[in-house]
Each structure stands twice: as structure tokens, then as C-alpha cells.
Coordinates of C-alpha atoms in Angstrom, one line a residue:
X1 CA 52.4 3.5 -8.3
X2 CA 52.0 0.0 -9.7
X3 CA 48.6 -1.5 -10.5
X4 CA 48.4 -3.8 -7.5
X5 CA 49.3 -1.1 -5.0
X6 CA 46.7 1.2 -6.6
X7 CA 43.9 -1.3 -6.2
X8 CA 44.8 -1.9 -2.6
X9 CA 44.8 1.8 -2.1
X10 CA 41.4 2.0 -3.7
X11 CA 39.9 -0.4 -1.2
X12 CA 41.4 1.4 1.7
X13 CA 40.6 4.9 0.3
X14 CA 36.9 4.0 -0.3
X15 CA 36.7 2.9 3.4
X16 CA 38.4 6.1 4.6
X17 CA 35.6 8.2 3.1
X18 CA 33.3 7.1 5.9
X19 CA 35.6 7.3 8.9
X20 CA 33.5 8.2 12.0
X21 CA 33.5 11.1 14.4
X22 CA 31.8 11.8 17.7
X23 CA 29.8 14.9 16.6
X24 CA 26.1 14.2 16.5
X25 CA 23.7 17.2 16.7
X26 CA 20.6 15.2 17.6
X27 CA 21.1 12.5 20.2
X28 CA 20.8 9.0 18.7
X29 CA 18.3 7.9 21.3
X30 CA 16.2 10.9 20.6
X31 CA 16.2 10.2 16.9
X32 CA 14.8 6.7 17.4
X33 CA 12.1 8.0 19.9
X34 CA 11.1 10.8 17.5
X35 CA 10.7 8.3 14.6
X36 CA 8.6 5.9 16.6
X37 CA 6.3 8.7 17.9
X38 CA 5.8 10.1 14.4
X39 CA 5.0 6.7 12.9
X40 CA 1.7 6.6 14.9
X41 CA 0.5 9.8 13.2
X42 CA 2.2 9.4 9.8
X43 CA 1.7 5.7 8.9
X44 CA 3.6 6.1 5.6
X45 CA 6.8 6.3 7.6
X46 CA 6.5 2.5 7.8
X47 CA 8.7 2.6 4.6
X48 CA 11.7 3.4 6.8
X49 CA 10.9 1.2 9.8
X50 CA 13.2 -1.7 10.7
X51 CA 12.2 -5.1 9.2
X52 CA 11.6 -7.8 11.8
X53 CA 14.3 -10.5 11.9
X54 CA 14.2 -12.4 8.7
X55 CA 15.2 -16.1 8.8
X56 CA 14.6 -17.1 5.1
X57 CA 11.6 -19.3 5.9
X58 CA 9.3 -19.3 2.9
X59 CA 5.8 -17.9 3.1
X60 CA 3.0 -19.0 0.8
X61 CA 0.8 -16.1 -0.3
X62 CA -2.7 -15.8 -1.6
X63 CA -2.9 -14.6 -5.1
X64 CA -5.6 -12.0 -6.2
X65 CA -6.2 -12.2 -9.9
X66 CA -4.6 -14.5 -12.4
X67 CA -0.8 -15.1 -12.9
X68 CA 0.0 -15.0 -16.6
X69 CA 0.6 -18.5 -18.0
X70 CA 4.0 -17.7 -19.4
X71 CA 5.4 -16.0 -16.3
X72 CA 7.8 -18.1 -14.3
X73 CA 10.7 -17.1 -12.1
X74 CA 11.9 -15.1 -9.1
X75 CA 11.8 -11.4 -8.5
X76 CA 14.8 -10.6 -6.2
X77 CA 14.6 -7.3 -4.3
X78 CA 17.4 -5.6 -2.3
X79 CA 17.3 -2.5 -0.1
X80 CA 18.1 -1.2 3.4
X81 CA 16.2 -3.2 6.1
X82 CA 17.8 -2.4 9.5
X83 CA 18.2 1.1 10.7
X84 CA 18.3 0.8 14.5
X85 CA 20.3 -1.1 17.1
X86 CA 20.2 -0.5 20.9
X87 CA 19.7 3.3 21.3
X88 CA 21.1 4.4 17.9
X89 CA 19.0 5.0 14.7
X90 CA 20.8 5.8 11.5
X91 CA 20.2 9.3 10.1
X92 CA 20.7 8.3 6.4
X93 CA 18.5 5.9 4.5
X94 CA 21.4 4.4 2.6
X95 CA 23.1 3.3 5.8
X96 CA 20.7 0.4 6.6
X97 CA 21.9 -3.2 6.4
X98 CA 20.8 -5.0 3.2
X99 CA 17.6 -7.1 3.2
X100 CA 17.3 -9.5 0.3
X101 CA 13.9 -10.8 -0.8
X102 CA 12.8 -13.4 -3.3
X103 CA 9.3 -13.5 -4.7
X104 CA 8.9 -16.9 -6.4
X105 CA 6.2 -16.9 -9.1
X106 CA 4.7 -20.0 -10.8
X107 CA 1.3 -21.4 -11.6
X108 CA 1.1 -22.8 -8.1
X109 CA 1.1 -19.3 -6.7
X110 CA 3.6 -16.8 -5.1
X111 CA 6.1 -17.6 -2.3
X112 CA 8.1 -15.1 -0.5
X113 CA 11.3 -15.3 1.6
X114 CA 13.7 -12.8 2.9
X115 CA 17.0 -12.6 4.8
X116 CA 19.4 -10.0 6.0
X117 CA 22.6 -10.1 4.0
X118 CA 25.3 -11.5 6.3
X119 CA 28.1 -9.1 5.5
X120 CA 31.1 -8.8 7.9
X121 CA 29.5 -5.6 9.3
X122 CA 26.1 -7.3 9.9
X123 CA 27.6 -10.4 11.6
X124 CA 29.8 -8.3 13.8
X125 CA 27.0 -5.9 14.9
X126 CA 24.4 -8.7 15.3
X127 CA 26.8 -10.3 17.8
X128 CA 27.2 -7.2 19.9
X129 CA 23.6 -5.9 19.5
X130 CA 24.8 -2.4 18.5
X131 CA 26.2 -0.5 15.6
X132 CA 30.0 -0.6 15.8
X133 CA 31.2 0.1 12.2
X134 CA 31.3 3.4 10.4
X135 CA 28.4 4.4 8.2
X136 CA 28.3 6.4 5.0
X137 CA 25.8 9.0 6.3
X138 CA 25.7 8.7 10.0
X139 CA 28.3 9.4 12.6
X140 CA 28.5 6.2 14.7
X141 CA 30.0 7.0 18.2
X142 CA 33.1 5.0 19.1
X143 CA 33.1 3.1 15.9
X144 CA 35.8 0.5 15.4
X145 CA 38.7 1.0 13.0
X146 CA 38.3 -0.6 9.7
X147 CA 40.7 -2.4 7.3
X148 CA 39.0 -1.8 4.0
X149 CA 35.7 -0.8 2.6
X150 CA 34.2 -4.3 3.0
X151 CA 34.3 -3.7 6.8
X152 CA 31.4 -1.2 6.3
X153 CA 29.8 -2.8 3.2
X154 CA 26.0 -3.1 3.7
X155 CA 25.3 -4.8 0.4
X156 CA 22.0 -2.9 0.3
X157 CA 21.5 -1.4 -3.1
X158 CA 20.9 -3.8 -5.9
X159 CA 21.0 -7.5 -7.0
X160 CA 21.9 -9.2 -10.2
X161 CA 22.4 -12.7 -11.6
X162 CA 25.4 -13.5 -13.8
X163 CA 26.9 -16.8 -14.9
X164 CA 24.6 -18.7 -12.6
X165 CA 25.5 -16.7 -9.5
X166 CA 23.4 -14.2 -7.6
X167 CA 25.1 -11.0 -6.2
X168 CA 24.0 -8.4 -3.8
X169 CA 25.6 -5.0 -4.7
X170 CA 26.8 -1.9 -3.0
X171 CA 28.8 0.8 -4.8
X172 CA 31.7 1.2 -2.4
X173 CA 33.1 -2.3 -2.1
X174 CA 32.8 -5.9 -3.1
X175 CA 29.7 -7.7 -4.4
X176 CA 28.3 -10.3 -2.1
X177 CA 27.5 -13.7 -3.5
X178 CA 24.2 -15.3 -2.3
X179 CA 22.6 -18.7 -2.6
X180 CA 19.8 -18.1 -5.2
X181 CA 17.4 -20.5 -3.4
X182 CA 17.9 -20.0 0.3
X183 CA 19.3 -16.4 0.1
X184 CA 22.1 -17.4 2.5
X185 CA 25.2 -15.2 2.1
X186 CA 28.2 -17.0 0.7
X187 CA 30.6 -14.1 1.2
X188 CA 32.2 -11.3 -0.8
X189 CA 33.0 -12.1 -4.4
X190 CA 36.8 -11.9 -4.8
X191 CA 37.4 -11.5 -8.6
X192 CA 41.1 -11.3 -7.9
X193 CA 43.1 -11.4 -4.6
X194 CA 44.2 -7.7 -4.9
X195 CA 40.7 -6.6 -5.7
X196 CA 38.9 -7.3 -2.4
X197 CA 37.1 -4.1 -1.2
X198 CA 37.7 -2.3 -4.5
X199 CA 34.5 -0.3 -5.5
X200 CA 32.2 -2.4 -7.7
X201 CA 29.1 -0.3 -8.3
X202 CA 25.4 -1.3 -7.9
X203 CA 24.5 -0.9 -11.6
X204 CA 26.5 -3.3 -13.8
X205 CA 25.3 -3.8 -17.4
X206 CA 25.3 -6.7 -19.7
X207 CA 26.4 -6.2 -23.3
X208 CA 24.8 -8.0 -26.3
X209 CA 27.3 -10.8 -26.0
X210 CA 26.6 -11.4 -22.3
X211 CA 29.7 -9.8 -20.8
X212 CA 29.1 -7.9 -17.6
X213 CA 30.5 -4.4 -17.4
X214 CA 30.7 -2.2 -14.2
X215 CA 32.4 0.8 -12.8
X216 CA 33.9 1.8 -9.5
X217 CA 34.7 5.3 -8.3
X218 CA 37.7 6.1 -6.3
X219 CA 38.8 9.7 -6.0
X220 CA 39.5 11.1 -9.5
X221 CA 39.6 7.6 -10.9
X222 CA 37.0 5.4 -12.7
X223 CA 37.7 1.7 -12.5
X224 CA 36.1 -0.1 -15.4
X225 CA 35.4 -3.8 -14.8
X226 CA 34.9 -6.4 -17.5
X227 CA 33.5 -9.8 -16.4
X228 CA 33.3 -12.7 -18.9
X229 CA 30.1 -14.7 -19.7
X230 CA 31.4 -17.5 -17.4
X231 CA 31.8 -15.1 -14.4
X232 CA 35.6 -14.8 -14.5
X233 CA 37.3 -11.4 -14.5
X234 CA 38.5 -10.4 -17.9
X235 CA 40.1 -7.1 -17.1
X236 CA 39.9 -3.9 -14.9
X237 CA 41.0 -0.6 -16.4
X238 CA 41.7 2.6 -14.5
X239 CA 40.7 5.9 -16.1
X240 CA 42.0 9.0 -14.4
X241 CA 39.5 11.8 -14.7
X242 CA 40.8 15.5 -14.8
X243 CA 37.6 16.6 -13.0
X244 CA 36.4 15.7 -9.5
X245 CA 32.9 14.3 -9.5
X246 CA 30.6 11.5 -8.5
X247 CA 28.5 8.9 -10.4
X248 CA 26.1 6.2 -9.3
X249 CA 25.4 4.4 -12.5
X250 CA 26.4 4.5 -16.2
X251 CA 25.0 3.6 -19.6
X252 CA 26.3 1.7 -22.6
X253 CA 25.5 1.0 -26.2
X254 CA 27.6 -1.0 -28.6
X255 CA 31.3 -0.3 -27.9
X256 CA 30.5 3.0 -26.0
X257 CA 30.4 3.4 -22.2
X258 CA 28.8 6.7 -21.1
X259 CA 29.6 8.2 -17.8
X260 CA 28.0 11.4 -16.4
X261 CA 30.1 12.9 -13.6
X262 CA 27.9 15.0 -11.4
X263 CA 29.5 18.1 -9.7
X264 CA 29.8 16.6 -6.2
X265 CA 33.1 17.2 -4.6
X266 CA 34.3 15.3 -1.5
X267 CA 35.7 17.8 0.9
X268 CA 35.7 16.8 4.7
X269 CA 35.4 20.3 6.1
X270 CA 34.6 19.0 9.6
X271 CA 36.6 16.5 11.5
X272 CA 34.8 13.2 11.8
X273 CA 32.1 14.1 9.3
X274 CA 30.6 11.1 7.4
X275 CA 31.0 10.6 3.7
X276 CA 27.6 12.2 2.7
X277 CA 28.2 15.1 5.1
X278 CA 31.5 15.7 3.2
X279 CA 30.0 15.5 -0.3
X280 CA 29.3 19.1 -1.5
X281 CA 27.2 20.2 -4.4
X282 CA 29.1 22.7 -6.6
X283 CA 26.8 23.4 -9.6
X284 CA 29.1 26.1 -11.0
X285 CA 31.4 23.2 -12.1
X286 CA 28.7 21.7 -14.3
X287 CA 28.5 18.0 -15.3
X288 CA 31.2 16.3 -17.2
X289 CA 30.3 13.5 -19.7
X290 CA 32.8 10.9 -20.7
X291 CA 32.4 8.5 -23.6
X292 CA 34.8 5.6 -23.7
X293 CA 35.2 3.5 -26.9
X294 CA 36.2 0.1 -25.5
X295 CA 36.9 -1.3 -28.9
X296 CA 39.3 1.4 -29.8
X297 CA 41.9 1.3 -27.0
X298 CA 39.5 2.9 -24.5
X299 CA 39.6 6.1 -26.4
X300 CA 38.1 9.0 -24.4
X301 CA 35.8 11.8 -25.5
X302 CA 34.9 14.5 -22.9
X303 CA 31.9 16.8 -23.0
X304 CA 30.1 19.3 -20.7
X305 CA 26.5 19.7 -19.5
X306 CA 24.9 22.2 -17.1
X307 CA 24.8 21.0 -13.5
X308 CA 22.3 18.3 -12.6
X309 CA 22.1 15.1 -10.6
X310 CA 21.4 11.9 -12.6
X311 CA 21.5 8.7 -10.6
X312 CA 19.7 6.4 -13.1
X313 CA 19.7 6.1 -16.8
X314 CA 17.4 4.6 -19.5
X315 CA 18.5 2.7 -22.5
X316 CA 21.4 4.1 -24.6
X317 CA 21.4 3.8 -28.3
X318 CA 23.4 5.1 -31.3
X319 CA 21.5 7.0 -34.0
X320 CA 23.9 7.9 -36.9
X321 CA 26.8 9.6 -35.3
X322 CA 25.0 10.5 -32.1
X323 CA 24.5 8.7 -28.8
X324 CA 21.3 9.2 -26.9
X325 CA 20.3 8.2 -23.4
X326 CA 17.5 9.3 -21.1
X327 CA 18.5 10.4 -17.6
X328 CA 16.3 10.9 -14.5
X329 CA 17.5 14.4 -13.8
X330 CA 17.3 16.8 -10.9
X331 CA 18.5 20.4 -10.9
X332 CA 18.9 20.6 -7.1
X333 CA 21.7 18.1 -6.5
X334 CA 22.2 19.3 -2.9
X335 CA 18.9 17.8 -1.8
X336 CA 19.7 14.5 -3.6
X337 CA 22.7 13.8 -1.3
X338 CA 20.5 12.7 1.5
X339 CA 17.0 11.8 0.1
X340 CA 14.3 11.2 2.8
X341 CA 16.7 12.2 5.5
X342 CA 13.8 13.9 7.3
X343 CA 11.7 10.7 7.1
X344 CA 14.5 8.8 8.8
X345 CA 13.9 11.2 11.8
X346 CA 10.2 10.9 11.6
X347 CA 9.5 14.1 9.7
X348 CA 7.6 14.3 6.4
X349 CA 9.1 16.9 4.1
X350 CA 8.4 17.7 0.5
X351 CA 11.6 18.1 -1.5
X352 CA 11.8 20.4 -4.5
X353 CA 14.6 19.0 -6.6
X354 CA 13.5 20.2 -10.0
X355 CA 13.1 16.8 -11.5
X356 CA 12.5 15.9 -15.1
X357 CA 13.3 13.2 -17.6
X358 CA 16.0 14.5 -19.9
X359 CA 17.4 13.0 -23.1
X360 CA 21.2 13.5 -23.4
X361 CA 22.4 13.8 -27.0
X362 CA 26.2 13.3 -27.6
X363 CA 27.8 14.0 -31.0
X364 CA 30.7 11.6 -31.7
X365 CA 32.2 13.8 -34.3
X366 CA 31.2 17.4 -33.6
X367 CA 31.9 17.6 -29.9
X368 CA 28.4 18.7 -29.1
X369 CA 26.5 17.5 -26.0
X370 CA 23.1 18.8 -24.9
X371 CA 20.0 17.7 -23.1
X372 CA 16.3 18.1 -24.0
X373 CA 13.3 17.5 -21.8
X374 CA 11.3 14.4 -22.5
X375 CA 8.9 14.8 -19.7
X376 CA 8.7 17.1 -16.7
X377 CA 8.1 16.1 -13.1
X378 CA 9.7 13.4 -11.0
X379 CA 10.5 10.0 -12.6
X380 CA 13.0 7.4 -11.6
X381 CA 13.9 3.7 -11.6
X382 CA 13.8 3.3 -15.4
X383 CA 13.6 -0.2 -16.9
X384 CA 13.2 -1.3 -20.5
X385 CA 13.1 -4.2 -22.9
X386 CA 16.7 -4.9 -23.7
X387 CA 15.7 -6.2 -27.1
X388 CA 14.4 -2.8 -28.2
X389 CA 16.4 0.1 -26.5
X390 CA 14.8 2.6 -28.9
X391 CA 11.3 1.5 -28.1
X392 CA 9.7 2.3 -24.7
X393 CA 11.0 2.7 -21.2
X394 CA 9.1 2.4 -17.9
X395 CA 9.5 4.7 -15.0
X396 CA 8.0 5.3 -11.6
X397 CA 6.3 8.6 -11.2
X398 CA 3.6 10.8 -9.5
X399 CA 5.7 11.3 -6.3
X400 CA 4.9 15.0 -6.6
X401 CA 1.2 14.2 -5.9
X402 CA 1.4 11.7 -3.1
X403 CA 1.0 12.2 0.7
X404 CA 4.1 10.1 1.4
X405 CA 6.3 11.9 -1.2
X406 CA 7.1 8.6 -2.8
X407 CA 6.1 7.3 -6.2
X408 CA 2.5 6.2 -6.5
X409 CA 2.4 5.4 -10.2
X410 CA 4.2 3.8 -13.1
X411 CA 4.3 4.9 -16.8
X412 CA 5.4 3.5 -20.2
X413 CA 7.0 6.2 -22.3
X414 CA 7.3 5.7 -26.1
X415 CA 10.8 7.1 -26.8
X416 CA 10.0 7.7 -30.5
X417 CA 6.5 9.3 -30.3
X418 CA 6.3 10.5 -26.7
X419 CA 3.0 8.6 -26.0
X420 CA 2.5 7.7 -22.4
X421 CA 0.5 4.9 -20.8
X422 CA 0.0 5.2 -17.0
X423 CA -1.3 3.4 -14.0
X424 CA -1.9 5.1 -10.6
X425 CA -1.8 2.7 -7.6
X426 CA -3.4 5.3 -5.4
X427 CA -2.2 7.8 -2.8
X428 CA -2.0 5.0 -0.1
X429 CA 0.6 3.1 -2.1
X430 CA 4.4 3.6 -2.3
X431 CA 5.6 2.0 -5.5
X432 CA 9.0 0.4 -5.8
X433 CA 11.0 -0.5 -8.9
X434 CA 9.2 -2.9 -11.4
X435 CA 11.2 -5.2 -13.7
X436 CA 10.4 -5.9 -17.3
X437 CA 9.9 -9.5 -18.2
X438 CA 9.5 -10.6 -21.8
X439 CA 6.6 -12.8 -22.7
X440 CA 7.8 -15.8 -24.7
X441 CA 4.5 -16.1 -26.4
X442 CA 4.6 -12.5 -27.7
X443 CA 8.0 -12.0 -29.4
X444 CA 7.4 -8.4 -30.5
X445 CA 9.5 -5.8 -28.6
X446 CA 7.9 -4.4 -25.5
X447 CA 5.5 -7.3 -25.1
X448 CA 5.7 -8.7 -21.6
X449 CA 5.0 -7.9 -18.0
X450 CA 6.2 -5.5 -15.3
X451 CA 6.8 -7.3 -12.0
X452 CA 7.4 -5.2 -8.9
X453 CA 6.5 -4.5 -5.3
X454 CA 4.2 -2.0 -3.6
X455 CA 3.9 -0.9 0.0
X456 CA 0.3 -0.1 1.0
X457 CA 0.8 2.2 4.1
X458 CA -2.9 2.3 4.8
X459 CA -3.1 -1.5 5.3
X460 CA 0.5 -1.7 6.5
X461 CA 1.3 -4.5 3.9
X462 CA 3.9 -5.1 1.2
X463 CA 2.9 -6.9 -1.9
X464 CA 3.9 -8.2 -5.4
X465 CA 2.2 -6.8 -8.5
X466 CA 2.1 -8.0 -12.1
X467 CA 1.0 -5.7 -14.9
X468 CA 0.8 -6.2 -18.7
X469 CA 3.6 -4.0 -20.1
X470 CA 1.5 -3.1 -23.1
X471 CA -1.6 -2.2 -21.1
X472 CA -0.5 -0.5 -17.9
X473 CA -3.6 1.6 -17.5
X474 CA -5.7 -1.7 -17.1
X475 CA -4.0 -2.2 -13.7
X476 CA -2.6 -5.3 -12.1
X477 CA -3.2 -8.8 -13.6
X478 CA -2.4 -10.3 -10.3
X479 CA -1.2 -9.3 -6.8
X480 CA 0.0 -11.2 -3.7
X481 CA 0.3 -9.5 -0.3
X482 CA 2.4 -10.2 2.8
X483 CA 0.6 -10.0 6.1
X484 CA 3.1 -7.2 7.1
X485 CA 5.0 -4.3 5.7
X486 CA 8.7 -4.3 4.8
X487 CA 10.8 -1.2 4.4
X488 CA 11.2 0.4 1.0
X489 CA 14.0 -1.1 -1.1
X490 CA 16.0 0.1 -4.1
X491 CA 16.6 -2.3 -7.0
X492 CA 15.7 -5.8 -8.1
X493 CA 16.3 -8.5 -10.7
X494 CA 14.0 -11.0 -12.3
X495 CA 15.4 -14.4 -13.0
X496 CA 13.1 -16.3 -15.4
X497 CA 12.7 -20.0 -15.2
X498 CA 11.3 -22.5 -17.8

């Protein structure tokens, strides 16, 4: 098969993974009614409630505390924001239509605006008032046929700025370009005509020179994207993997790309099952780790690890002839296929996924690959100072000790000494990803701020929080609260301004 035909097949194949069926189990109307009834008794379920219609009108917020003098810019946040239309409520958190937010920070205060991302799917369903396109984790009755994966693209997972453009990301199809000021959707980013709808994941990475790297997964193939500093496509390479598996993100250091293929196997055992219903955890296969040397003809090295689910990674680095990277690891990958599926139906359920922070160590010469525990318990959404990948990383944690089952705290972990600094927002808060922002007045590595969002389910409000990255335990330097709650999102990006 030639390259162009393969790429077209990748776009169509990714879409086919979510073809709908008519089977349901629980009636869609009942699911919505059960959720609304449960919300009255379990107010933390507000994290999975639909956002009100967002028009992008800016809202000035009152600031509590003092915004640091050197902090200027916008925190962009992306995540699912719409789960219900007519009498149908989605059963899977990842199915919701993307809601993009911008929290503008300057010495004048904090301003917030939000919009739903106007994908082809969103525009079509907004016009009809009901869900009509297939979804990744929900069987949508009488869904319309689709042409490629962008027909079901929700653009709901992450957001990144590159070469002066802002992109909303989903892992199964095209990135969507947004107006960085108004948040209006400009449309899918077409890197090349034959690449529309080809998987472009939600976790691209910048290298030291400013190139953007990304991966897409299609069957037993990894598609490695290389985007120039000016935003033009440099290349896309296909790597055929000898093992079935799934990945959500990857890591890189120097010339090495690191991929951890988790032992999920796509096997549609029931006609009409959704993608996530057809994704089966097979721990006996173990994980496969692939290291690609992009400066040496894309040379591949394969390794093995015991089974685990690792969706997010910390900073990779090379130490001698070993590569090291931290992974937010779960032993029970079966439960990780549909996190918070019970909450989507209005049921609070404590998951035991055997979480820990693991350090993966990969020998470049001796073929060894193993993992060691850095910290037990659940941690996720790692961020770090890109200037010092061997220094500290920041993770959300304490979900094991919260009423909502969501993260309530944030920690800084010294990767060399193991020292931990921690702040607990309290049981009434559901903490979302915080981004690291370097302080221009403090050039030492790790000096800066963490800027992120929090949902206070007791007050039913979402807010912005700013902490000193070197003094987390001191608590927020400043906060600004919306008068209402927004649903929990996934990932963000901070764009600093002068």
C-alpha cells in the first residue's frame, strides 16, 4: 500500500473504531434522570454536569490575594463540557464535546471566557438538538454514517500553542485551530491534504530546538509527526509495531522517543459496541516499550515490562547509557478504560486501580528495562520545568482520601532526593491540572508558579489558583472564582505574555 492510501485508511480506520450500535442496557433517558437525581444528594457530581451555553463573552473576576508581579499570560483549559442532548446522556466521560477556556492574568486582575469548540460534530448536533454522531464510549441510537474520524472528533482533551497558533487536541483525529483571543474555532488543522482525520494525539512535545513532535495510533501502527518551528509539517513516519497495544502519550529526551504500549487489545466482540467497550485489558501480554532514535534512521529498540496502564509521563532524561522517565502507573488497566463511568450515571464509586508513581529505567546497550516505585498512591497530571528535567516534577494527588474520588492536593517531588512538598486544597475541592510557569526574576530551575483550576463542589464554583512552585505548602498566592461551576476538564497550556 502506498503512503497516501495508508494515511487515508488511517483516517477512515480510526473512525470505524467508534461505529454505533443500537444496544443500550440502561435507557438513555433513564441515565439522564438518574444523574440529575443523584446530583442533589452528591454535589461533587457537578464535575460531570453539562456546562451552560458558553458564548465567549469575557467575565471580570475578583482576585483574592496578590497576583505575582512577574506573572502575565493566559491559562488555556480544555475538557469535555457537554454530555446531554434531548433525552440522551453520554455514558463515558471522554465523549463530551470540548469546552475551551481562557483565564487571562495580568496586574489588572483575572478575566475568564469560554466557548464550546465548534467541531463538525458539535455544529451538526447543535443544529438538530440531539446527538447524531457516533461516540467513543457510548452507543448512540440511529447515529449517522461518518466519512472519517473528524466527523466524530470532539477536540476535548488538550490544548497547545505552537508557532503562534492555538490548537485544541483529541487523540483520534485532527487538531482544531482556535483564535487565541476570542476562542472561536477556525477549523481542523490540515497539515497536508491526505492527512485530514489522521490521528494526532493530545500530548505533543517540543524538543530543545522548538520542533513539535507527536504520535498517532492506528491499529498496529504508530504515526510519528514532526512539525517545524514555523508550524509547517516536516515529516510523518509510520512505525509498524509487532505487538497490539494502546498508548495515550509518549516521552522524549534528546534524540530518543519513548513509547509504552499498554496491553489493551481492540476486539469488537459484540456487534455495534463502542470503541471503549471493545478495548480489552490483557495483562498477560505485558507492556512493550519502544525507544526510537530519530537521529539514527529511526532505529528501534524494543523492551518489555509487566502489565500496567500509564497514560501520562513525567520528564525523560538520559543518565549515562540509561533513559529514565516517571510514569503515572496503574496495575488495574481494566478499570482505567472508563474512569468515572459510574459518576456519569450519578453513582459515586471508589476505584482500586493500584496506582503509584513508577520510574522506568531503560538500558540503551544492555537490553534491560525495569521500573521502580518512586511514590505509592494515586498521582497524575505531571508537569515540570522544561529547563531542568532532572529536578522536580509536580503531580496531583490525594484522590484516595477525598469524598469525590478526585484529586484534592498537589505535590512537588524532588526526582533526585525524593523530598516532597505538598498542599491540600481540602476535601471539598476537586483539583485539576496545574501548569508550571517560570519566574523571569528567579532564573534558577524550578523557580516559578503553578497556575491551575479547582472546582469547589461545596460552593458550586470553579476558580483559578496560583501557587509558588518552591513553596506549595504555603498555599495559594492568589485565587479568582467564577460565580458558577464548570465541568472537570483534562489538560491545559499557559501562554506567557510580556
